[in-house]
């Protein structure tokens, strides 16, 4: 009987380990828009992330970024400017899964327009100004919105459309932490009306239920990128 019990426990233990290994196995989160496979590694130029420096060659400069104390120019059509510190600007962020941004807004009406981060959740803290912020859920769309003051914090879940509007009569500042070394940004108006090549106007006319002349007009505009 003991031998049978031992065998049973062994089978259960092996089964548990197999299930645990399956549960722990998953595809890594993408760190760029796409990564097309290639059979010959000599022709490859990117990995999912960045190639790693020899740790013995790393130094403190690899983990340092300076300049977030400096205000950015908000003289653009949307009245805002995002200074993003991602892995392209701070090499030490590679594999760490975080990045940071400073967002400057022009007085009353400075807007970080509706956009998404396909690879990151964003947490925003207001340093100056009064911000009207919000995000929209996946279908059926529901709007979550709030007015934020200095010291307030708001979270925008990964991949959801969100925005920030400065409703103060002075310039405004916010800082945002993002849960990816390369969060990516898709500005909705830019993507829909400013893509290259342009989306077929018939698609947009039917999707938005508007006159084709309006779609043609919007596609001819200069779409500002933050």
JSON list of N, CA and C in Angstrom, two decimals, residues 133-160:
[
{"chain": "A", "resi": 133, "resn": "UNK", "atom": "N", "xyz": [-8.97, 65.45, -17.01]},
{"chain": "A", "resi": 133, "resn": "UNK", "atom": "CA", "xyz": [-8.41, 64.24, -17.61]},
{"chain": "A", "resi": 133, "resn": "UNK", "atom": "C", "xyz": [-9.50, 63.18, -17.72]},
{"chain": "A", "resi": 134, "resn": "UNK", "atom": "N", "xyz": [-9.22, 62.20, -18.57]},
{"chain": "A", "resi": 134, "resn": "UNK", "atom": "CA", "xyz": [-10.18, 61.11, -18.68]},
{"chain": "A", "resi": 134, "resn": "UNK", "atom": "C", "xyz": [-9.70, 60.01, -19.59]},
{"chain": "A", "resi": 135, "resn": "UNK", "atom": "N", "xyz": [-10.39, 58.87, -19.51]},
{"chain": "A", "resi": 135, "resn": "UNK", "atom": "CA", "xyz": [-10.14, 57.77, -20.44]},
{"chain": "A", "resi": 135, "resn": "UNK", "atom": "C", "xyz": [-11.46, 57.11, -20.79]},
{"chain": "A", "resi": 136, "resn": "UNK", "atom": "N", "xyz": [-11.45, 56.40, -21.94]},
{"chain": "A", "resi": 136, "resn": "UNK", "atom": "CA", "xyz": [-12.64, 55.74, -22.44]},
{"chain": "A", "resi": 136, "resn": "UNK", "atom": "C", "xyz": [-12.37, 54.24, -22.49]},
{"chain": "A", "resi": 137, "resn": "UNK", "atom": "N", "xyz": [-13.31, 53.45, -22.01]},
{"chain": "A", "resi": 137, "resn": "UNK", "atom": "CA", "xyz": [-13.14, 52.00, -21.99]},
{"chain": "A", "resi": 137, "resn": "UNK", "atom": "C", "xyz": [-13.34, 51.40, -23.38]},
{"chain": "A", "resi": 138, "resn": "UNK", "atom": "N", "xyz": [-13.02, 50.12, -23.51]},
{"chain": "A", "resi": 138, "resn": "UNK", "atom": "CA", "xyz": [-13.35, 49.39, -24.73]},
{"chain": "A", "resi": 138, "resn": "UNK", "atom": "C", "xyz": [-14.87, 49.27, -24.84]},
{"chain": "A", "resi": 139, "resn": "UNK", "atom": "N", "xyz": [-15.36, 48.83, -25.99]},
{"chain": "A", "resi": 139, "resn": "UNK", "atom": "CA", "xyz": [-16.80, 48.79, -26.26]},
{"chain": "A", "resi": 139, "resn": "UNK", "atom": "C", "xyz": [-17.55, 47.91, -25.25]},
{"chain": "A", "resi": 140, "resn": "UNK", "atom": "N", "xyz": [-18.71, 48.37, -24.78]},
{"chain": "A", "resi": 140, "resn": "UNK", "atom": "CA", "xyz": [-19.32, 49.67, -25.06]},
{"chain": "A", "resi": 140, "resn": "UNK", "atom": "C", "xyz": [-18.57, 50.78, -24.34]},
{"chain": "A", "resi": 141, "resn": "UNK", "atom": "N", "xyz": [-18.25, 51.87, -25.04]},
{"chain": "A", "resi": 141, "resn": "UNK", "atom": "CA", "xyz": [-17.38, 52.89, -24.46]},
{"chain": "A", "resi": 141, "resn": "UNK", "atom": "C", "xyz": [-18.03, 53.63, -23.28]},
{"chain": "A", "resi": 142, "resn": "UNK", "atom": "N", "xyz": [-17.26, 53.74, -22.21]},
{"chain": "A", "resi": 142, "resn": "UNK", "atom": "CA", "xyz": [-17.69, 54.50, -21.03]},
{"chain": "A", "resi": 142, "resn": "UNK", "atom": "C", "xyz": [-16.57, 55.46, -20.66]},
{"chain": "A", "resi": 143, "resn": "UNK", "atom": "N", "xyz": [-16.93, 56.70, -20.42]},
{"chain": "A", "resi": 143, "resn": "UNK", "atom": "CA", "xyz": [-15.95, 57.74, -20.09]},
{"chain": "A", "resi": 143, "resn": "UNK", "atom": "C", "xyz": [-15.77, 57.85, -18.58]},
{"chain": "A", "resi": 144, "resn": "UNK", "atom": "N", "xyz": [-14.51, 57.81, -18.12]},
{"chain": "A", "resi": 144, "resn": "UNK", "atom": "CA", "xyz": [-14.14, 58.11, -16.74]},
{"chain": "A", "resi": 144, "resn": "UNK", "atom": "C", "xyz": [-13.35, 59.41, -16.77]},
{"chain": "A", "resi": 145, "resn": "UNK", "atom": "N", "xyz": [-13.82, 60.42, -16.06]},
{"chain": "A", "resi": 145, "resn": "UNK", "atom": "CA", "xyz": [-13.17, 61.72, -16.13]},
{"chain": "A", "resi": 145, "resn": "UNK", "atom": "C", "xyz": [-13.10, 62.36, -14.76]},
{"chain": "A", "resi": 146, "resn": "UNK", "atom": "N", "xyz": [-12.10, 63.24, -14.59]},
{"chain": "A", "resi": 146, "resn": "UNK", "atom": "CA", "xyz": [-11.89, 63.87, -13.27]},
{"chain": "A", "resi": 146, "resn": "UNK", "atom": "C", "xyz": [-11.16, 65.19, -13.48]},
{"chain": "A", "resi": 147, "resn": "UNK", "atom": "N", "xyz": [-11.38, 66.13, -12.59]},
{"chain": "A", "resi": 147, "resn": "UNK", "atom": "CA", "xyz": [-10.60, 67.36, -12.55]},
{"chain": "A", "resi": 147, "resn": "UNK", "atom": "C", "xyz": [-9.53, 67.21, -11.48]},
{"chain": "A", "resi": 148, "resn": "UNK", "atom": "N", "xyz": [-8.28, 67.38, -11.89]},
{"chain": "A", "resi": 148, "resn": "UNK", "atom": "CA", "xyz": [-7.15, 67.17, -10.98]},
{"chain": "A", "resi": 148, "resn": "UNK", "atom": "C", "xyz": [-6.47, 68.48, -10.64]},
{"chain": "A", "resi": 149, "resn": "UNK", "atom": "N", "xyz": [-5.99, 68.56, -9.39]},
{"chain": "A", "resi": 149, "resn": "UNK", "atom": "CA", "xyz": [-5.24, 69.72, -8.91]},
{"chain": "A", "resi": 149, "resn": "UNK", "atom": "C", "xyz": [-3.84, 69.27, -8.51]},
{"chain": "A", "resi": 150, "resn": "UNK", "atom": "N", "xyz": [-3.02, 70.22, -8.13]},
{"chain": "A", "resi": 150, "resn": "UNK", "atom": "CA", "xyz": [-1.63, 69.92, -7.77]},
{"chain": "A", "resi": 150, "resn": "UNK", "atom": "C", "xyz": [-1.58, 68.82, -6.71]},
{"chain": "A", "resi": 151, "resn": "UNK", "atom": "N", "xyz": [-0.77, 67.81, -6.99]},
{"chain": "A", "resi": 151, "resn": "UNK", "atom": "CA", "xyz": [-0.61, 66.70, -6.07]},
{"chain": "A", "resi": 151, "resn": "UNK", "atom": "C", "xyz": [-1.56, 65.53, -6.32]},
{"chain": "A", "resi": 152, "resn": "UNK", "atom": "N", "xyz": [-2.56, 65.74, -7.18]},
{"chain": "A", "resi": 152, "resn": "UNK", "atom": "CA", "xyz": [-3.49, 64.65, -7.49]},
{"chain": "A", "resi": 152, "resn": "UNK", "atom": "C", "xyz": [-2.85, 63.66, -8.47]},
{"chain": "A", "resi": 153, "resn": "UNK", "atom": "N", "xyz": [-3.31, 62.41, -8.38]},
{"chain": "A", "resi": 153, "resn": "UNK", "atom": "CA", "xyz": [-2.78, 61.33, -9.20]},
{"chain": "A", "resi": 153, "resn": "UNK", "atom": "C", "xyz": [-3.94, 60.63, -9.90]},
{"chain": "A", "resi": 154, "resn": "UNK", "atom": "N", "xyz": [-3.71, 60.24, -11.16]},
{"chain": "A", "resi": 154, "resn": "UNK", "atom": "CA", "xyz": [-4.75, 59.55, -11.94]},
{"chain": "A", "resi": 154, "resn": "UNK", "atom": "C", "xyz": [-4.08, 58.45, -12.75]},
{"chain": "A", "resi": 155, "resn": "UNK", "atom": "N", "xyz": [-4.78, 57.33, -12.92]},
{"chain": "A", "resi": 155, "resn": "UNK", "atom": "CA", "xyz": [-4.24, 56.19, -13.66]},
{"chain": "A", "resi": 155, "resn": "UNK", "atom": "C", "xyz": [-5.03, 55.98, -14.95]},
{"chain": "A", "resi": 156, "resn": "UNK", "atom": "N", "xyz": [-4.30, 55.80, -16.05]},
{"chain": "A", "resi": 156, "resn": "UNK", "atom": "CA", "xyz": [-4.90, 55.46, -17.34]},
{"chain": "A", "resi": 156, "resn": "UNK", "atom": "C", "xyz": [-4.52, 54.01, -17.67]},
{"chain": "A", "resi": 157, "resn": "UNK", "atom": "N", "xyz": [-5.49, 53.10, -17.69]},
{"chain": "A", "resi": 157, "resn": "UNK", "atom": "CA", "xyz": [-5.18, 51.69, -17.95]},
{"chain": "A", "resi": 157, "resn": "UNK", "atom": "C", "xyz": [-4.57, 51.46, -19.33]},
{"chain": "A", "resi": 158, "resn": "UNK", "atom": "N", "xyz": [-3.79, 50.43, -19.43]},
{"chain": "A", "resi": 158, "resn": "UNK", "atom": "CA", "xyz": [-3.05, 50.11, -20.65]},
{"chain": "A", "resi": 158, "resn": "UNK", "atom": "C", "xyz": [-3.97, 50.03, -21.87]},
{"chain": "A", "resi": 159, "resn": "UNK", "atom": "N", "xyz": [-3.56, 50.68, -22.93]},
{"chain": "A", "resi": 159, "resn": "UNK", "atom": "CA", "xyz": [-4.22, 50.57, -24.22]},
{"chain": "A", "resi": 159, "resn": "UNK", "atom": "C", "xyz": [-5.47, 51.39, -24.41]},
{"chain": "A", "resi": 160, "resn": "UNK", "atom": "N", "xyz": [-5.98, 52.06, -23.36]},
{"chain": "A", "resi": 160, "resn": "UNK", "atom": "CA", "xyz": [-7.23, 52.80, -23.48]},
{"chain": "A", "resi": 160, "resn": "UNK", "atom": "C", "xyz": [-6.98, 54.24, -23.92]}
]
